[in-house]
Amino acid sequence: MVDYSKFFSEYVRSIKASDIRELLKIVEKGNVISLAGGLPDPRSFPKDEIAKIAREVIERFGEKALQYSPTRGVSYFLEAVKNFSIRHGVAVNEGDGIITTVGSQQALYLLGRAFLDPGDYVVTEEPTYLGALQAFRGIGVRYLTVPIDEDGMRTDKLEEVLKKAKSEGLRLKMIYTVPTCHNPAGTTLPMDRRRHLLELAEEYDLIVVEDDPYSFIAFEERDVKPLKTLDRSGRVIYLSTVSKILAPGLRLGWAIGPDPLISRMELVKQEIDLHTSTLSQYIAAEAMNRGVIDRHIPFIKRLYREKRDAMLAALEEYMPEGIKWTKPIGGLFVWVWLPEGVNSRKLLEKAIEKGVVFVPGDPFYPSGGGENTMRLNFSYPSPEEIREGVRRIAEAIREYQG
Ligand SMILES: Cc1ncc(COP(=O)(O)O)c(CN)c1O
Ligand SMILES: O=C(O)/C=C/CC(=O)O
């Protein structure tokens, strides 16, 4: 019998599975209500338009769309992303570069490999997106975390963290943030805190990664602009994706930022996959240029607002005393604080027995903690499943508390 473990690299021994990806395996088996992974509602995929575009793209551009393409991306798509971004209030400045990535998850991986060294510190909200922690894993970075409130990152606390880090001579390069419809917290940073964050990035000479999959589908208006648009000193790298506005299965994201930074990401990407799917780029470019995405966004906003409302109503109705949760204006998630002492991983075991899954909160905490928190997804289940799923979780909490 071969002992395969002796072939494992040190790196692969040092990493662990994603809770989100692992829970997807349970959901795939069926018979559970999933309030876990942030899967878009399949009704949000404009299937007929994508089918029509795919056929026409192969017929009209087949020789190019089915061929190898430049690592940075097909110029047809890069131009479409630029126009789409500007149309949606994301600044693309003189001197900026754009690179296509295999989802914005790969953009996170490229950022880690291009700009972070072992021992570097990264500043994040607490909690933060666990996919970013995964992307940076294996580099040996350390984290400085900033607490959030109902409006997202407490930039007054960010200032304290940066001041202390400087006094201790820590090697700090990057602030990673999800300022709009935060994953997992669902919060949206107001303009004063956006400006304060950028002032601090300039004062402490940091780059800012603005991870923004959700702005386009925020279902309640807020007078906020992307950090990329407010940035006056060329420090923001803006990430976004077609995953929530077209289809995640196309695996297509992008990064927009100062060209010297984008070109380093391009170097790393050459080693990983040569380039992003050429066909996906042509399909997405056509969907952008023909207005398919823009015409579809209002439907997606209505769909998720209804589901968000169903979740907030169910939480109000079923959750026991002493439990708090966020009230998102967009995105796909509600963040829940359970009473101290309730361990959400143990609660998940009970919940699975009752036929419902959620993501426990601790993997969203870069430096430990969060055992009494959990993330609930509302984009994938129906309003009826949301209501029943929350009811089952509330039942599990009562049984847990005894
Ligand atoms: C904050 C954040 N960043 C990155 C991603 C990854 O998105 P993609 O499908 O483009 O890889 C997600 C998707 N859930 C996300 O929520
Ligand atoms: O649930 C999330 O935040 C991410 C979803 C993407 C994935 O399925 O891994």
XYZ file of C-alpha atoms and ligand atoms in Angstrom:
427
model
C 0.000 0.000 0.000
C 1.606 3.332 -1.090
C 2.017 5.969 1.651
C 1.064 8.960 -0.489
C 1.622 11.463 2.334
C 5.376 11.168 1.909
C 4.960 12.858 -1.459
C 3.122 15.885 -0.002
C 4.950 19.218 -0.166
C 5.485 21.274 2.977
C 3.136 23.868 1.452
C 0.232 21.469 0.934
C 0.752 20.129 4.455
C 0.432 23.737 5.765
C -2.943 24.581 4.185
C -6.462 23.472 5.123
C -9.700 23.149 3.217
C -12.142 26.040 2.773
C -15.185 25.693 5.010
C -17.315 27.196 2.227
C -16.061 24.742 -0.400
C -16.367 21.767 1.981
C -19.952 22.693 2.945
C -20.807 22.833 -0.770
C -20.181 19.050 -0.851
C -22.888 18.539 1.794
C -25.273 20.809 -0.124
C -24.559 18.929 -3.375
C -25.836 15.729 -1.734
C -29.243 17.393 -1.324
C -31.786 17.194 1.537
C -30.390 20.261 3.318
C -31.374 23.901 3.183
C -28.196 25.845 2.391
C -27.676 29.180 4.115
C -23.944 28.583 3.541
C -22.085 29.292 0.273
C -22.675 32.579 -1.533
C -24.079 30.973 -4.649
C -26.126 33.345 -6.813
C -29.746 32.357 -7.421
C -29.589 30.418 -10.724
C -32.539 32.562 -11.876
C -30.051 35.461 -11.941
C -28.182 33.850 -14.856
C -29.478 35.325 -18.179
C -29.241 31.874 -19.742
C -30.986 32.624 -23.027
C -28.864 35.694 -23.690
C -25.657 33.867 -22.744
C -26.559 30.971 -25.071
C -27.228 33.384 -27.949
C -24.010 35.334 -27.291
C -21.901 32.156 -26.973
C -23.103 30.902 -30.334
C -22.553 34.256 -32.051
C -19.139 34.744 -30.424
C -17.942 31.393 -31.754
C -19.450 32.049 -35.149
C -18.106 35.637 -35.436
C -14.870 35.523 -33.405
C -14.224 31.767 -33.207
C -10.633 31.886 -34.454
C -9.789 34.343 -31.661
C -12.297 33.301 -28.965
C -11.054 29.686 -29.033
C -7.375 30.572 -29.234
C -4.667 31.344 -26.659
C -4.804 35.001 -25.638
C -2.628 37.600 -23.813
C -2.089 37.042 -20.086
C -3.561 40.440 -19.185
C -6.662 39.691 -21.195
C -8.270 40.122 -24.578
C -8.279 43.843 -25.474
C -11.947 43.468 -26.506
C -12.793 42.435 -22.933
C -10.412 44.898 -21.249
C -12.104 47.742 -23.164
C -15.537 46.407 -22.207
C -14.531 46.231 -18.520
C -13.191 49.794 -18.661
C -16.413 51.131 -20.176
C -18.595 49.070 -17.821
C -16.612 50.229 -14.778
C -16.762 53.907 -15.747
C -20.509 53.566 -16.465
C -20.931 52.260 -12.904
C -18.861 54.978 -11.223
C -15.543 53.149 -10.867
C -12.692 55.466 -11.907
C -10.183 54.117 -14.442
C -7.402 56.701 -14.446
C -4.575 57.581 -16.812
C -1.740 55.229 -15.809
C -4.094 52.486 -14.630
C -3.821 48.937 -15.969
C -6.487 46.236 -16.058
C -5.897 42.488 -15.832
C -8.421 39.685 -16.229
C -8.333 36.918 -13.643
C -9.994 33.545 -13.086
C -12.563 35.042 -10.773
C -11.526 37.706 -8.307
C -10.347 34.814 -6.167
C -7.350 34.499 -8.471
C -6.800 38.273 -8.294
C -6.420 37.847 -4.524
C -3.910 35.044 -5.064
C -1.907 37.164 -7.538
C -1.899 40.119 -5.122
C -0.471 37.930 -2.385
C 2.290 36.509 -4.552
C 3.137 39.836 -6.181
C 3.240 42.104 -3.113
C 3.512 40.122 0.132
C 6.542 38.492 1.731
C 6.802 36.239 4.787
C 6.492 38.396 7.887
C 4.606 41.208 6.140
C 1.490 42.496 7.901
C -1.877 42.932 6.182
C -4.657 45.023 7.733
C -8.182 43.630 7.424
C -11.586 44.110 8.926
C -12.507 41.564 11.588
C -14.272 39.467 10.325
C -12.901 39.469 6.786
C -13.456 37.421 3.638
C -12.064 33.944 4.228
C -11.212 33.566 0.534
C -8.642 36.352 0.931
C -7.119 34.624 3.954
C -6.921 31.446 1.862
C -5.325 33.295 -1.070
C -2.662 34.795 1.207
C -2.140 31.530 3.104
C 1.210 29.893 2.593
C 3.004 33.237 2.156
C 3.486 33.578 5.890
C 1.820 36.965 6.266
C 0.506 38.176 9.598
C -2.630 40.215 10.225
C -3.601 43.367 12.043
C -7.369 43.404 12.426
C -9.772 46.324 12.767
C -13.158 45.890 14.450
C -16.387 46.665 12.572
C -19.695 48.137 13.659
C -22.991 48.385 11.761
C -21.260 50.718 9.264
C -18.257 48.481 8.661
C -14.599 49.121 9.452
C -14.042 51.466 12.436
C -11.482 53.721 10.783
C -10.831 55.446 14.121
C -9.575 52.055 15.312
C -7.673 51.638 12.017
C -5.761 54.822 12.878
C -4.850 53.396 16.292
C -3.716 50.099 14.721
C -1.519 51.866 12.160
C -0.003 54.213 14.748
C 0.895 51.257 17.004
C 2.270 49.218 14.089
C 4.529 52.112 13.087
C 5.804 52.553 16.651
C 6.649 48.841 16.720
C 8.374 48.970 13.315
C 6.087 46.342 11.758
C 6.444 45.828 7.983
C 2.998 46.856 6.847
C 2.116 47.156 3.133
C -1.533 46.510 2.484
C -5.049 47.213 3.694
C -7.478 44.595 2.391
C -11.102 45.703 2.587
C -14.593 44.921 1.281
C -16.140 48.373 1.771
C -19.474 47.760 0.032
C -21.909 44.984 1.065
C -19.137 43.277 3.030
C -18.576 39.536 2.915
C -19.247 38.149 5.504
C -20.644 41.059 7.561
C -22.976 42.705 5.016
C -21.885 46.221 6.067
C -21.268 49.247 3.801
C -18.686 51.886 4.689
C -20.010 55.490 4.672
C -18.184 58.198 2.726
C -16.495 59.834 5.723
C -14.865 56.571 6.694
C -13.861 55.904 3.053
C -12.051 59.223 2.925
C -10.491 58.587 6.346
C -9.237 55.159 5.241
C -7.583 56.666 2.133
C -6.021 59.492 4.178
C -4.512 56.908 6.515
C -3.266 54.785 3.580
C -1.465 57.865 2.271
C -0.115 58.859 5.703
C 1.278 55.358 6.318
C 2.252 54.704 2.669
C 0.085 51.609 2.109
C -1.685 50.101 -0.896
C -5.406 49.404 -0.561
C -7.096 46.358 -2.077
C -10.778 47.187 -2.615
C -12.547 43.870 -3.142
C -15.921 44.759 -4.658
C -18.110 41.980 -6.107
C -21.383 43.519 -4.859
C -21.605 47.264 -5.596
C -23.415 46.698 -8.874
C -26.269 44.827 -7.182
C -26.669 46.772 -3.903
C -30.455 46.815 -3.570
C -30.690 49.882 -1.326
C -29.184 53.141 -2.562
C -26.365 54.682 -0.525
C -24.440 57.815 -1.482
C -21.070 56.095 -1.532
C -18.336 55.978 -4.158
C -15.754 53.222 -4.655
C -12.421 53.835 -2.909
C -10.896 53.556 -6.391
C -12.886 56.623 -7.447
C -11.968 58.603 -4.312
C -8.284 57.661 -4.552
C -6.103 60.656 -5.391
C -2.679 59.123 -4.774
C -2.770 55.964 -6.901
C -2.903 53.484 -4.031
C -6.085 51.504 -4.710
C -6.270 48.204 -6.588
C -9.940 47.578 -7.358
C -11.218 44.020 -7.801
C -14.525 42.923 -9.257
C -16.123 39.999 -11.046
C -18.945 38.788 -13.298
C -19.842 36.135 -10.693
C -22.728 38.053 -9.168
C -23.871 40.057 -12.219
C -23.647 37.429 -14.963
C -22.517 33.907 -13.866
C -19.805 32.558 -11.529
C -19.270 29.564 -13.777
C -17.587 31.850 -16.347
C -14.808 32.281 -13.728
C -14.021 35.830 -14.815
C -12.837 38.695 -12.630
C -10.547 41.697 -13.055
C -8.226 44.058 -11.198
C -7.877 47.758 -12.014
C -4.972 49.733 -10.556
C -1.680 51.537 -11.134
C 0.033 49.847 -14.072
C 3.314 49.084 -12.230
C 1.255 46.982 -9.789
C -0.947 45.359 -12.441
C 2.126 44.373 -14.470
C 3.567 42.507 -11.448
C 0.285 40.606 -11.110
C 0.577 39.773 -14.821
C 4.059 38.286 -14.273
C 2.734 35.953 -11.558
C -0.291 34.973 -13.669
C 1.966 33.920 -16.574
C 3.313 31.168 -14.297
C -0.114 30.011 -13.118
C -2.378 29.705 -16.160
C -0.936 31.662 -19.126
C -4.261 33.523 -19.434
C -7.940 33.569 -18.425
C -10.462 31.730 -20.600
C -10.557 33.577 -23.930
C -14.078 32.343 -24.623
C -15.391 33.570 -21.248
C -13.881 36.980 -21.956
C -15.578 37.303 -25.340
C -18.924 36.177 -23.915
C -18.703 38.616 -20.984
C -17.536 41.465 -23.239
C -20.580 40.988 -25.452
C -22.878 40.781 -22.417
C -21.428 44.093 -21.193
C -21.408 45.825 -24.571
C -24.927 44.722 -25.516
C -26.298 45.965 -22.177
C -27.408 42.461 -21.151
C -25.865 42.899 -17.690
C -27.183 46.434 -17.166
C -30.714 45.403 -18.168
C -30.514 42.392 -15.841
C -29.232 44.157 -12.706
C -32.670 45.531 -11.612
C -34.072 41.970 -11.597
C -31.140 40.716 -9.498
C -31.612 43.599 -7.015
C -35.341 42.815 -6.610
C -34.602 39.101 -6.211
C -32.055 39.616 -3.418
C -33.949 42.387 -1.642
C -36.924 40.018 -1.313
C -34.652 37.290 0.052
C -32.863 39.676 2.436
C -36.273 40.798 3.768
C -37.349 37.159 4.213
C -34.204 36.431 6.223
C -34.495 39.520 8.471
C -38.180 38.741 9.121
C -37.404 35.107 10.001
C -34.560 36.144 12.313
C -36.901 38.574 14.107
C -39.569 35.880 14.433
C -37.519 32.853 15.451
C -34.188 33.854 17.019
C -33.967 33.598 20.836
C -33.104 36.646 22.956
C -29.509 37.861 23.039
C -28.733 37.259 19.363
C -27.694 40.159 17.067
C -27.370 40.366 13.290
C -26.492 42.849 10.551
C -29.020 44.419 8.182
C -27.289 44.515 4.772
C -28.234 46.967 1.978
C -26.896 44.502 -0.575
C -24.616 41.547 -1.070
C -25.568 37.989 -0.179
C -25.075 37.618 3.566
C -26.239 38.394 7.089
C -23.714 38.144 9.943
C -24.974 36.796 13.269
C -23.513 37.149 16.768
C -24.663 34.332 19.088
C -24.498 34.632 22.884
C -20.970 34.253 24.297
C -20.225 30.591 24.904
C -22.333 29.287 22.012
C -19.856 27.626 19.648
C -21.180 27.911 16.089
C -19.150 24.903 14.876
C -20.847 22.703 17.476
C -24.165 24.351 16.607
C -23.561 23.469 12.931
C -23.475 19.767 13.836
C -26.965 20.101 15.351
C -28.137 22.202 12.425
C -27.010 19.575 9.884
C -29.068 16.969 11.786
C -32.040 19.291 11.294
C -31.292 19.668 7.569
C -29.787 23.154 7.384
C -26.207 24.422 6.895
C -24.501 27.775 7.485
C -20.870 28.890 7.615
C -19.413 29.089 11.140
C -17.777 32.453 11.835
C -14.292 31.526 13.065
C -12.639 31.021 9.622
C -13.440 34.678 8.852
C -11.215 35.800 11.756
C -7.569 36.193 10.644
C -6.125 35.988 14.139
C -8.557 33.657 15.892
C -11.852 34.313 17.682
C -15.380 34.470 16.316
C -16.428 31.101 17.758
C -19.855 32.569 18.626
C -20.551 33.977 15.157
C -21.979 32.615 11.918
C -22.693 33.744 8.373
C -26.081 33.213 6.735
C -26.499 33.330 2.965
C -29.811 34.468 1.446
C -29.001 34.569 -2.292
C -29.274 30.838 -3.052
C -32.292 29.511 -1.073
C -35.910 30.527 -1.825
C -37.696 32.854 0.627
C -39.589 29.793 1.945
C -36.339 27.853 2.450
C -34.786 30.897 4.165
C -37.671 31.066 6.623
C -37.583 27.316 7.329
C -33.778 27.274 7.518
C -33.719 30.088 10.080
C -36.455 28.336 12.068
C -34.375 25.134 12.183
C -31.242 27.038 13.256
C -33.210 28.786 16.014
C -34.475 25.370 17.182
C -30.900 24.056 17.212
C -29.781 27.083 19.282
C -32.512 26.450 21.860
C -31.537 22.786 22.115
C -27.848 23.770 22.330
C -28.603 26.164 25.184
C -30.586 23.419 26.892
C -15.476 39.505 -1.103
C -15.293 38.463 -2.177
N -14.138 38.427 -2.871
C -13.916 37.506 -3.833
C -14.885 36.577 -4.142
C -14.584 35.533 -5.222
O -15.357 35.802 -6.343
P -15.072 35.117 -7.753
O -16.252 34.230 -8.024
O -14.963 36.243 -8.722
O -13.788 34.351 -7.629
C -16.116 36.583 -3.491
C -17.188 35.589 -3.865
N -17.996 35.176 -2.891
C -16.323 37.539 -2.468
O -17.475 37.568 -1.768
O -19.649 32.020 0.088
C -18.723 32.750 -0.328
O -18.377 33.799 0.263
C -17.985 32.351 -1.546
C -18.558 31.643 -2.472
C -17.728 31.113 -3.597
C -17.494 29.632 -3.361
O -18.416 28.871 -3.685
O -16.448 29.302 -2.812
